[in-house]
PDB file of C-alpha atoms in Angstrom:
ATOM      1  CA  MET J   1      -7.138  23.066  18.324  1.00  0.00           C
ATOM      2  CA  LYS J   2      -5.629  24.878  15.352  1.00  0.00           C
ATOM      3  CA  LEU J   3      -7.492  24.256  12.090  1.00  0.00           C
ATOM      4  CA  ASP J   4      -5.290  26.175   9.640  1.00  0.00           C
ATOM      5  CA  ARG J   5      -3.095  23.179   8.829  1.00  0.00           C
ATOM      6  CA  LEU J   6      -3.619  19.468   8.993  1.00  0.00           C
ATOM      7  CA  LEU J   7      -0.865  16.906   9.531  1.00  0.00           C
ATOM      8  CA  VAL J   8      -1.019  13.931   7.209  1.00  0.00           C
ATOM      9  CA  VAL J   9       1.030  11.113   8.719  1.00  0.00           C
ATOM     10  CA  ASP J  10       2.119   7.740   7.408  1.00  0.00           C
ATOM     11  CA  VAL J  11       4.257   5.279   9.332  1.00  0.00           C
ATOM     12  CA  GLU J  12       6.362   2.362   8.244  1.00  0.00           C
ATOM     13  CA  ALA J  13       7.064  -0.318  10.807  1.00  0.00           C
ATOM     14  CA  THR J  14       9.184  -3.424  11.133  1.00  0.00           C
ATOM     15  CA  CYS J  15       7.445  -6.321   9.442  1.00  0.00           C
ATOM     16  CA  TRP J  16       8.006  -9.906   8.420  1.00  0.00           C
ATOM     17  CA  GLU J  17       6.616 -12.205   5.769  1.00  0.00           C
ATOM     18  CA  GLY J  18       5.001 -14.312   8.479  1.00  0.00           C
ATOM     19  CA  ASP J  19       4.900 -14.013  12.235  1.00  0.00           C
ATOM     20  CA  PRO J  20       7.556 -11.877  13.911  1.00  0.00           C
ATOM     21  CA  PRO J  21      10.565 -13.716  15.328  1.00  0.00           C
ATOM     22  CA  PRO J  22      10.260 -14.695  19.004  1.00  0.00           C
ATOM     23  CA  GLY J  23      10.586 -11.675  21.273  1.00  0.00           C
ATOM     24  CA  GLU J  24      10.045  -9.135  18.489  1.00  0.00           C
ATOM     25  CA  ALA J  25       7.014  -6.978  17.728  1.00  0.00           C
ATOM     26  CA  SER J  26       6.241  -4.494  14.994  1.00  0.00           C
ATOM     27  CA  GLU J  27       7.485  -0.986  15.785  1.00  0.00           C
ATOM     28  CA  ILE J  28       7.688   2.274  13.874  1.00  0.00           C
ATOM     29  CA  ILE J  29      10.852   2.832  11.810  1.00  0.00           C
ATOM     30  CA  GLU J  30       9.729   5.840   9.750  1.00  0.00           C
ATOM     31  CA  ILE J  31       7.238   8.633  10.296  1.00  0.00           C
ATOM     32  CA  GLY J  32       6.288  10.532   7.165  1.00  0.00           C
ATOM     33  CA  VAL J  33       4.588  13.899   7.589  1.00  0.00           C
ATOM     34  CA  CYS J  34       2.988  16.188   5.031  1.00  0.00           C
ATOM     35  CA  GLU J  35       1.431  19.447   6.155  1.00  0.00           C
ATOM     36  CA  LEU J  36      -1.764  20.378   4.331  1.00  0.00           C
ATOM     37  CA  ASP J  37      -3.154  23.918   4.145  1.00  0.00           C
ATOM     38  CA  VAL J  38      -6.833  23.507   5.046  1.00  0.00           C
ATOM     39  CA  ALA J  39      -8.014  26.672   3.259  1.00  0.00           C
ATOM     40  CA  THR J  40      -6.420  25.820  -0.088  1.00  0.00           C
ATOM     41  CA  GLY J  41      -5.985  22.035   0.100  1.00  0.00           C
ATOM     42  CA  GLU J  42      -2.346  22.535  -0.944  1.00  0.00           C
ATOM     43  CA  ARG J  43       0.509  20.386   0.344  1.00  0.00           C
ATOM     44  CA  LEU J  44       3.170  22.385   2.182  1.00  0.00           C
ATOM     45  CA  GLY J  45       6.075  19.955   2.140  1.00  0.00           C
ATOM     46  CA  LYS J  46       6.966  16.476   3.244  1.00  0.00           C
ATOM     47  CA  HIS J  47       9.271  15.190   5.936  1.00  0.00           C
ATOM     48  CA  SER J  48      10.708  11.821   6.900  1.00  0.00           C
ATOM     49  CA  VAL J  49      11.740  10.953  10.436  1.00  0.00           C
ATOM     50  CA  LEU J  50      13.713   7.711  10.659  1.00  0.00           C
ATOM     51  CA  VAL J  51      13.190   5.887  13.936  1.00  0.00           C
ATOM     52  CA  ARG J  52      15.662   3.416  15.389  1.00  0.00           C
ATOM     53  CA  PRO J  53      13.867   0.204  16.431  1.00  0.00           C
ATOM     54  CA  GLU J  54      14.540  -0.892  19.996  1.00  0.00           C
ATOM     55  CA  ARG J  55      12.782  -4.262  20.226  1.00  0.00           C
ATOM     56  CA  SER J  56      12.834  -5.584  16.675  1.00  0.00           C
ATOM     57  CA  SER J  57      14.935  -5.818  13.553  1.00  0.00           C
ATOM     58  CA  VAL J  58      14.434  -4.804   9.940  1.00  0.00           C
ATOM     59  CA  SER J  59      13.844  -8.022   7.988  1.00  0.00           C
ATOM     60  CA  ALA J  60      14.701  -8.614   4.340  1.00  0.00           C
ATOM     61  CA  PHE J  61      10.938  -8.631   3.678  1.00  0.00           C
ATOM     62  CA  CYS J  62      10.606  -5.222   5.351  1.00  0.00           C
ATOM     63  CA  THR J  63      13.455  -3.807   3.258  1.00  0.00           C
ATOM     64  CA  SER J  64      11.912  -5.174   0.046  1.00  0.00           C
ATOM     65  CA  LEU J  65       8.576  -3.557   0.944  1.00  0.00           C
ATOM     66  CA  THR J  66       9.775  -0.184   2.245  1.00  0.00           C
ATOM     67  CA  THR J  67      13.328   0.130   0.822  1.00  0.00           C
ATOM     68  CA  LEU J  68      14.448   0.950   4.394  1.00  0.00           C
ATOM     69  CA  THR J  69      17.494  -0.986   5.586  1.00  0.00           C
ATOM     70  CA  ALA J  70      18.657  -1.822   9.085  1.00  0.00           C
ATOM     71  CA  GLU J  71      21.657   0.446   8.503  1.00  0.00           C
ATOM     72  CA  GLN J  72      19.467   3.410   7.566  1.00  0.00           C
ATOM     73  CA  VAL J  73      17.153   3.190  10.556  1.00  0.00           C
ATOM     74  CA  SER J  74      20.004   2.481  12.990  1.00  0.00           C
ATOM     75  CA  GLY J  75      20.990   6.117  12.432  1.00  0.00           C
ATOM     76  CA  GLY J  76      17.503   7.347  13.295  1.00  0.00           C
ATOM     77  CA  VAL J  77      16.209   8.888  16.490  1.00  0.00           C
ATOM     78  CA  THR J  78      14.476   6.947  19.240  1.00  0.00           C
ATOM     79  CA  TYR J  79      10.699   6.653  19.114  1.00  0.00           C
ATOM     80  CA  VAL J  80      10.373   8.946  22.151  1.00  0.00           C
ATOM     81  CA  GLU J  81      12.571  11.546  20.419  1.00  0.00           C
ATOM     82  CA  ALA J  82      10.477  11.240  17.242  1.00  0.00           C
ATOM     83  CA  CYS J  83       7.281  11.891  19.219  1.00  0.00           C
ATOM     84  CA  ALA J  84       8.878  14.925  20.866  1.00  0.00           C
ATOM     85  CA  LEU J  85       9.921  16.210  17.423  1.00  0.00           C
ATOM     86  CA  LEU J  86       6.328  15.872  16.147  1.00  0.00           C
ATOM     87  CA  ARG J  87       5.047  17.841  19.119  1.00  0.00           C
ATOM     88  CA  LYS J  88       7.693  20.579  18.843  1.00  0.00           C
ATOM     89  CA  GLU J  89       8.232  20.982  15.083  1.00  0.00           C
ATOM     90  CA  PHE J  90       4.714  20.235  13.852  1.00  0.00           C
ATOM     91  CA  ARG J  91       2.630  21.176  16.916  1.00  0.00           C
ATOM     92  CA  SER J  92       1.034  17.735  16.634  1.00  0.00           C
ATOM     93  CA  ARG J  93      -0.951  18.024  19.866  1.00  0.00           C
ATOM     94  CA  ASP J  94      -2.626  21.217  18.596  1.00  0.00           C
ATOM     95  CA  ARG J  95      -3.583  20.064  15.094  1.00  0.00           C
ATOM     96  CA  VAL J  96      -5.934  17.590  13.531  1.00  0.00           C
ATOM     97  CA  TRP J  97      -3.982  14.721  12.010  1.00  0.00           C
ATOM     98  CA  ALA J  98      -4.919  12.244   9.323  1.00  0.00           C
ATOM     99  CA  SER J  99      -3.730   8.895   8.042  1.00  0.00           C
ATOM    100  CA  TYR J 100      -4.855   6.413   5.417  1.00  0.00           C
ATOM    101  CA  GLY J 101      -6.711   3.846   7.472  1.00  0.00           C
ATOM    102  CA  ASP J 102      -6.480   3.230  11.182  1.00  0.00           C
ATOM    103  CA  TYR J 103      -3.213   1.269  11.281  1.00  0.00           C
ATOM    104  CA  ASP J 104      -1.050   4.340  11.915  1.00  0.00           C
ATOM    105  CA  ARG J 105      -3.180   5.610  14.809  1.00  0.00           C
ATOM    106  CA  LYS J 106      -3.237   2.168  16.415  1.00  0.00           C
ATOM    107  CA  GLN J 107       0.528   1.740  16.000  1.00  0.00           C
ATOM    108  CA  PHE J 108       1.164   5.021  17.835  1.00  0.00           C
ATOM    109  CA  GLU J 109      -1.226   3.925  20.582  1.00  0.00           C
ATOM    110  CA  ARG J 110       0.519   0.538  20.914  1.00  0.00           C
ATOM    111  CA  GLN J 111       3.934   2.149  21.249  1.00  0.00           C
ATOM    112  CA  GLY J 112       2.855   4.776  23.766  1.00  0.00           C
ATOM    113  CA  HIS J 113       4.002   8.409  24.049  1.00  0.00           C
ATOM    114  CA  TYR J 114       1.087   9.287  21.738  1.00  0.00           C
ATOM    115  CA  PRO J 115       2.205  12.580  20.155  1.00  0.00           C
ATOM    116  CA  PHE J 116      -1.147  13.804  18.842  1.00  0.00           C
ATOM    117  CA  GLY J 117      -4.230  15.519  20.176  1.00  0.00           C
ATOM    118  CA  PRO J 118      -7.681  13.907  20.165  1.00  0.00           C
ATOM    119  CA  ARG J 119      -8.670  14.604  16.535  1.00  0.00           C
ATOM    120  CA  HIS J 120      -7.837  12.020  13.862  1.00  0.00           C
ATOM    121  CA  VAL J 121      -9.277  11.704  10.341  1.00  0.00           C
ATOM    122  CA  ASN J 122      -9.262   8.348   8.563  1.00  0.00           C
ATOM    123  CA  VAL J 123      -8.754   9.382   4.913  1.00  0.00           C
ATOM    124  CA  LYS J 124      -9.336   5.834   3.656  1.00  0.00           C
ATOM    125  CA  THR J 125     -12.896   5.835   4.991  1.00  0.00           C
ATOM    126  CA  LEU J 126     -13.487   9.471   4.043  1.00  0.00           C
ATOM    127  CA  PHE J 127     -12.370   8.826   0.442  1.00  0.00           C
ATOM    128  CA  ALA J 128     -14.664   5.794   0.087  1.00  0.00           C
ATOM    129  CA  LEU J 129     -17.609   7.757   1.497  1.00  0.00           C
ATOM    130  CA  SER J 130     -16.911  10.821  -0.659  1.00  0.00           C
ATOM    131  CA  ARG J 131     -16.916   8.614  -3.790  1.00  0.00           C
ATOM    132  CA  ALA J 132     -19.846   6.402  -2.670  1.00  0.00           C
ATOM    133  CA  LEU J 133     -17.617   3.358  -3.100  1.00  0.00           C
ATOM    134  CA  PRO J 134     -18.953  -0.015  -1.932  1.00  0.00           C
ATOM    135  CA  ARG J 135     -15.766  -0.605   0.106  1.00  0.00           C
ATOM    136  CA  GLU J 136     -12.567   1.078   1.190  1.00  0.00           C
ATOM    137  CA  VAL J 137      -9.703   0.793  -1.302  1.00  0.00           C
ATOM    138  CA  GLY J 138      -5.927   0.834  -1.011  1.00  0.00           C
ATOM    139  CA  LEU J 139      -3.938   4.004  -1.499  1.00  0.00           C
ATOM    140  CA  ALA J 140      -2.728   3.191  -5.019  1.00  0.00           C
ATOM    141  CA  GLU J 141      -6.286   2.397  -6.164  1.00  0.00           C
ATOM    142  CA  ALA J 142      -7.641   5.565  -4.534  1.00  0.00           C
ATOM    143  CA  LEU J 143      -5.049   7.693  -6.316  1.00  0.00           C
ATOM    144  CA  ALA J 144      -5.956   6.052  -9.646  1.00  0.00           C
ATOM    145  CA  LEU J 145      -9.682   6.640  -9.034  1.00  0.00           C
ATOM    146  CA  ALA J 146      -8.938  10.293  -8.244  1.00  0.00           C
ATOM    147  CA  GLY J 147      -6.827  10.661 -11.389  1.00  0.00           C
ATOM    148  CA  LEU J 148      -3.707  11.364  -9.351  1.00  0.00           C
ATOM    149  CA  PRO J 149      -0.253   9.866  -9.856  1.00  0.00           C
ATOM    150  CA  LEU J 150       1.424   7.791  -7.172  1.00  0.00           C
ATOM    151  CA  GLU J 151       4.438  10.021  -6.543  1.00  0.00           C
ATOM    152  CA  GLY J 152       7.654   8.653  -5.081  1.00  0.00           C
ATOM    153  CA  THR J 153       8.082   5.216  -3.526  1.00  0.00           C
ATOM    154  CA  HIS J 154       4.976   3.441  -2.249  1.00  0.00           C
ATOM    155  CA  HIS J 155       5.490   2.247   1.358  1.00  0.00           C
ATOM    156  CA  ARG J 156       7.867   5.054   2.227  1.00  0.00           C
ATOM    157  CA  GLY J 157       6.404   7.250   4.934  1.00  0.00           C
ATOM    158  CA  ASP J 158       7.104  10.670   3.450  1.00  0.00           C
ATOM    159  CA  ASP J 159       5.996   9.696  -0.070  1.00  0.00           C
ATOM    160  CA  ASP J 160       2.820   8.003   1.162  1.00  0.00           C
ATOM    161  CA  ALA J 161       1.999  11.011   3.383  1.00  0.00           C
ATOM    162  CA  TRP J 162       2.482  13.263   0.330  1.00  0.00           C
ATOM    163  CA  ASN J 163       0.111  11.105  -1.745  1.00  0.00           C
ATOM    164  CA  ILE J 164      -2.487  10.842   1.033  1.00  0.00           C
ATOM    165  CA  ALA J 165      -2.376  14.632   1.374  1.00  0.00           C
ATOM    166  CA  ALA J 166      -3.077  14.963  -2.361  1.00  0.00           C
ATOM    167  CA  LEU J 167      -6.216  12.851  -1.918  1.00  0.00           C
ATOM    168  CA  PHE J 168      -7.323  14.725   1.192  1.00  0.00           C
ATOM    169  CA  GLY J 169      -6.637  18.106  -0.411  1.00  0.00           C
ATOM    170  CA  GLY J 170      -8.846  17.102  -3.335  1.00  0.00           C
ATOM    171  CA  ILE J 171     -11.648  16.125  -0.977  1.00  0.00           C
ATOM    172  CA  LEU J 172     -11.365  19.441   0.863  1.00  0.00           C
ATOM    173  CA  ARG J 173     -11.407  21.441  -2.383  1.00  0.00           C
ATOM    174  CA  SER J 174     -14.410  19.500  -3.708  1.00  0.00           C
ATOM    175  CA  THR J 175     -16.493  20.541  -0.700  1.00  0.00           C
ATOM    176  CA  ARG J 176     -16.052  24.187  -1.685  1.00  0.00           C
ATOM    177  CA  GLU J 177     -17.071  23.902  -5.338  1.00  0.00           C
TER     178      GLU J 177
END
């Protein structure tokens, strides 16, 4: 396990205002990745991988939440290709990865072809514990509590990964003060 960099990951998935239409299930349509330098807590760039859904469609509700359209994701790679890209380009099996909450980890597990190694950090829980909060809070509230701006578009994978990495980087730096 390499500990020099951490992968902060945020996924967006097909979603509906209520239950999914018959025969459809939520599946990943964007994987946002931000590499974080563990020694400095600095973000090293953000990436967006659009993923073409195979068993569901992008609803109007999903587009209003994420800004992703059916046309955009139809040009994406398959989920299997996206997982292979994470393994090759980001060495995802050899690095610790983090997400805000457990949804992202569970979504990868549900879809199979899990591209990561065994080490996952839940930044949502870690942030609440590091601040002695009485409960976990959403990403926007956590950023406000940390005095950080919400950069980019909330509910876009690359922008959310970038913001989560800012929180995590702050936590890492605070342990060295």
